[in-house]
XYZ file of C-alpha atoms in Angstrom:
241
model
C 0.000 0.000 0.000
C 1.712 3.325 -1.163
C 1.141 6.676 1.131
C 1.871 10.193 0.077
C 1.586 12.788 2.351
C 0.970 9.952 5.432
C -2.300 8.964 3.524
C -3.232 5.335 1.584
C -2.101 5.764 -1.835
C -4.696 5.961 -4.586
C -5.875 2.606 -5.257
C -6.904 2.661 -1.407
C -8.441 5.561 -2.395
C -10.222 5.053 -4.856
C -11.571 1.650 -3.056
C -12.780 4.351 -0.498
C -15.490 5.185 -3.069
C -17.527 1.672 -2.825
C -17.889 2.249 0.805
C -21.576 2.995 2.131
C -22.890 5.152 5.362
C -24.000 2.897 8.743
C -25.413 4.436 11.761
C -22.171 3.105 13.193
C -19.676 4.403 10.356
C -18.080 3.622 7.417
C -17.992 0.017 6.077
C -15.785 -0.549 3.190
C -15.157 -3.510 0.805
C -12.191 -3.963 -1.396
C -12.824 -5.367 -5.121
C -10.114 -8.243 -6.224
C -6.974 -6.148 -7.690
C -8.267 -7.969 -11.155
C -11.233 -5.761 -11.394
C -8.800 -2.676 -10.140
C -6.186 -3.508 -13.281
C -9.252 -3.824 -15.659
C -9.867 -0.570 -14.894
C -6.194 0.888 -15.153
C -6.238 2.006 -11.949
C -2.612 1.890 -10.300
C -1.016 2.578 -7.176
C 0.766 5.592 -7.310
C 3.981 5.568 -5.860
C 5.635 8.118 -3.384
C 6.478 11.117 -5.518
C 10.988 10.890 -5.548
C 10.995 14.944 -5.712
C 8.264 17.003 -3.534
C 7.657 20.381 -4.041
C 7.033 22.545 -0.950
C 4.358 24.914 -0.946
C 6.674 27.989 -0.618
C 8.405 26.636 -3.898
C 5.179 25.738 -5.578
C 3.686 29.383 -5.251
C 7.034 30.700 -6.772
C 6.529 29.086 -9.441
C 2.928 29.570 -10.253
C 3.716 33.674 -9.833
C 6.844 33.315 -11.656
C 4.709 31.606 -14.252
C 1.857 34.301 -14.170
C 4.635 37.225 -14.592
C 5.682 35.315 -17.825
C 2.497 35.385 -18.940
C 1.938 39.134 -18.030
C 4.757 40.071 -19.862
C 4.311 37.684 -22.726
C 7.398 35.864 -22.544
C 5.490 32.000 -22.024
C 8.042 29.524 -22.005
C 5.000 27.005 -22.504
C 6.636 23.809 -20.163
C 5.929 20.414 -20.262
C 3.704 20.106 -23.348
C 5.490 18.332 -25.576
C 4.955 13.847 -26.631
C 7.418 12.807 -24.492
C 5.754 14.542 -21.587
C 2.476 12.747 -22.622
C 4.375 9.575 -22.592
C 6.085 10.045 -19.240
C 2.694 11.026 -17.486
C 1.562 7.770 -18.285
C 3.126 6.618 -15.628
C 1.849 8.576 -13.057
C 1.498 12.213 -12.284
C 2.845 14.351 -9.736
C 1.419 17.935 -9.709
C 3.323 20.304 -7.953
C 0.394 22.229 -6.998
C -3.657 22.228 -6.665
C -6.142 25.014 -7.590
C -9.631 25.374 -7.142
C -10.829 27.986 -9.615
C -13.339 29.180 -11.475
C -15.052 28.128 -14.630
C -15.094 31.166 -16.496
C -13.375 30.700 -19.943
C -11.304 33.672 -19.231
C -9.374 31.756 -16.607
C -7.835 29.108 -17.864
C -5.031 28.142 -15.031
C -2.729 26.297 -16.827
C -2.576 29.250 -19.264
C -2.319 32.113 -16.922
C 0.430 30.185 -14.794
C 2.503 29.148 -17.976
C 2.302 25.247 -16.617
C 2.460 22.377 -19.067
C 0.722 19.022 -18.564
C 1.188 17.308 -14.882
C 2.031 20.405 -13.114
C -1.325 21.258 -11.809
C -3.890 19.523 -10.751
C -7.033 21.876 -11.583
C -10.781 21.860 -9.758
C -12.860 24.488 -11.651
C -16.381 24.949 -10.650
C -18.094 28.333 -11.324
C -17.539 31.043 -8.513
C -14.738 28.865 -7.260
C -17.241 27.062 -5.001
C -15.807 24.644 -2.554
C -18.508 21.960 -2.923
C -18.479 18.677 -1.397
C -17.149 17.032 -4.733
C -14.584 19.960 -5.034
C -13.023 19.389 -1.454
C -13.398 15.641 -2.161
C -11.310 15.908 -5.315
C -8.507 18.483 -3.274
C -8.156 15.501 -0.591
C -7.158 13.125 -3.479
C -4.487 15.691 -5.225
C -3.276 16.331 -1.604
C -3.284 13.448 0.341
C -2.782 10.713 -2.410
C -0.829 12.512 -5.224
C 0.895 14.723 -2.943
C 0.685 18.227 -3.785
C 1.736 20.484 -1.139
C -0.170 23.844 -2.277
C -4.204 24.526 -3.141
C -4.683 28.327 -4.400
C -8.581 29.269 -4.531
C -8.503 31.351 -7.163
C -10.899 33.499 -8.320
C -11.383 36.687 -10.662
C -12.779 40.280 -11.497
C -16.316 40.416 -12.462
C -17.252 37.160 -11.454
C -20.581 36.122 -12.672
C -21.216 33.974 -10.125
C -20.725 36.456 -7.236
C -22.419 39.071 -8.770
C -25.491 36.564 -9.022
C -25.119 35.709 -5.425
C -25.654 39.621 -5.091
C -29.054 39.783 -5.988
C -31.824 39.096 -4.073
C -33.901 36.605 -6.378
C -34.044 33.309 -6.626
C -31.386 32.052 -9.336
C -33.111 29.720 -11.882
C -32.364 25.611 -12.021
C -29.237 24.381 -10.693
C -27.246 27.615 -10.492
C -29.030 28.201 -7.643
C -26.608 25.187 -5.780
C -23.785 27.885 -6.907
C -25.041 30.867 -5.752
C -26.232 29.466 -2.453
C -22.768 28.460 -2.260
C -21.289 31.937 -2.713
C -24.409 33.626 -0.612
C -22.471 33.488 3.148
C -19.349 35.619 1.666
C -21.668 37.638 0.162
C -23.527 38.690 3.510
C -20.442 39.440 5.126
C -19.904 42.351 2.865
C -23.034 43.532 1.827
C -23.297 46.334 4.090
C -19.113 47.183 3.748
C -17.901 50.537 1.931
C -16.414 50.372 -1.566
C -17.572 48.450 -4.955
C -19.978 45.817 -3.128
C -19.089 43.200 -6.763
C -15.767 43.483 -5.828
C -15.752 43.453 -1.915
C -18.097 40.487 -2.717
C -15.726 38.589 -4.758
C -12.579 39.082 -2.476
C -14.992 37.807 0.564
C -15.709 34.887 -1.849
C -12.335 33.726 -2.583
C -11.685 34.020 0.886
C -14.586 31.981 2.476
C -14.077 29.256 0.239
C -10.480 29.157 1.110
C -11.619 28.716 4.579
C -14.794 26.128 3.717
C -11.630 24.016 2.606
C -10.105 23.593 6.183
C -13.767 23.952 7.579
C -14.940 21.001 5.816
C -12.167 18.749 5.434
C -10.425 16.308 7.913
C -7.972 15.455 5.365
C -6.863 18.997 4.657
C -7.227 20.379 8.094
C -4.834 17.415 8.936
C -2.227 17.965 6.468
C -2.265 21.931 7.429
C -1.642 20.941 10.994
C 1.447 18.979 10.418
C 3.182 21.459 7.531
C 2.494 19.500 4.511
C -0.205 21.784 3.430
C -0.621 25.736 2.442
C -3.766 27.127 1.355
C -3.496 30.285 -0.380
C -5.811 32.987 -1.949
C -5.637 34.227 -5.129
C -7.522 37.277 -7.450
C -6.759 37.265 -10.843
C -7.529 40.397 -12.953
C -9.222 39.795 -16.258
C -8.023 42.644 -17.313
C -4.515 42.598 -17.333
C -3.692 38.902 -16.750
C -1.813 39.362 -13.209
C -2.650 36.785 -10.283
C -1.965 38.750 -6.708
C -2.303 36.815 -3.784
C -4.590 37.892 -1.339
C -3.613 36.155 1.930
């Protein structure tokens, strides 16, 4: 059984999915490793070269500078890379961003293929699938760094704003984004963009909130959660806490 980050590597993980709820607990069942390698799932193993947190935000800014000033080195996308991520991936870093098509994060951070490992949901909205899919980059694949990222004139936020109901399933989004929202409703300034910054911010903190896993690896320095705003505008990411 491999373990990244002192958790069961991924084909543990993955197992973790057939369990079912008891009024005592969790009871899980492991399918025979035939059914596993029908599948193609594998066991990843411990990744040989971690990348700290402190080292992964450096390079996502230096990234976004390149980016800014239109010098992109574009990384990691050529065959060979394909080939070698066959094997197994090792993202050096985790974001939970929006959907918007403007904010593409492999783009913005000039990362190739198997740097990041990317969550995008509109309004950067730490659902329950979202956090469930951070706990897997972190705790199985072993990246040290999640940035909630989100953006100028966010759609999503600037739904949550209004007072009406939001139509079909968008309202699961903006009920999502609705307790940032109240914190600033009432502050001074642009109330879109107070609203967004409170977004990105509460979501950062739904991740901790919500998660054992994540709370877990913050607690024993194998974790950093950062905020990020990124300005549609002018391309730059700044970090906000």
């Amino acid at each position: 059984m491999s373990r990244i980050n002192g958790f069961v590597g991924r084909r543990n993980f993955l197992l973790g999915a057939a369990g079912f709820a008891t009024a005592g607990g969790l009871l899980w069942y492991q399918r025979p490793n035939s059914i596993l390698q029908a599948e193609g799932a594998d066991a990843n193993p411990v990744n040989p070269r971690p990348v700290t947190s402190t080292e992964a935000l450096k390079r996502l800014l230096e990234g976004n500078q390149r980016f800014v000033d239109q010098k992109r080195k574009y990384p990691d996308q050529s065959l060979k890379r394909v080939q070698l991520l066959a094997k197994g991936q090792y993202p050096f870093a985790s974001v939970l961003g929006c959907a918007d098509s403007r904010v593409p994060a492999e783009i913005i951070f000039d990362q190739g293929l198997g740097n990041l490992f990317v969550v995008r949901v509109a309004g950067n909205v730490a659902s329950d699938i979202a956090i469930g899919s951070l706990e897997y980059a972190t705790s199985v694949l072993g990246s040290q760094l999640i940035v909630v990222l989100g953006h100028k004139k966010c759609g999503a936020v600037i739904e949550a704003l209004q007072e009406k109901p939001a139509p079909g399933r968008i309202s699961f989004i903006v009920e999502g984004i609705r307790p940032a929202v109240a914190r600033v409703r009432l502050s001074k300034g642009d109330v879109r963009e107070n609203a967004i910054a409170a977004n990105i911010k509460y979501q950062a903190e739904k991740l901790q909130s919500r998660s054992t896993i994540l709370a877990n690896l913050i607690q024993k320095g194998k974790l950093q959660i950062v905020s990020a705003y990124y300005d549609i505008d002018t391309g730059k990411v700044s970090i906000t806490t």
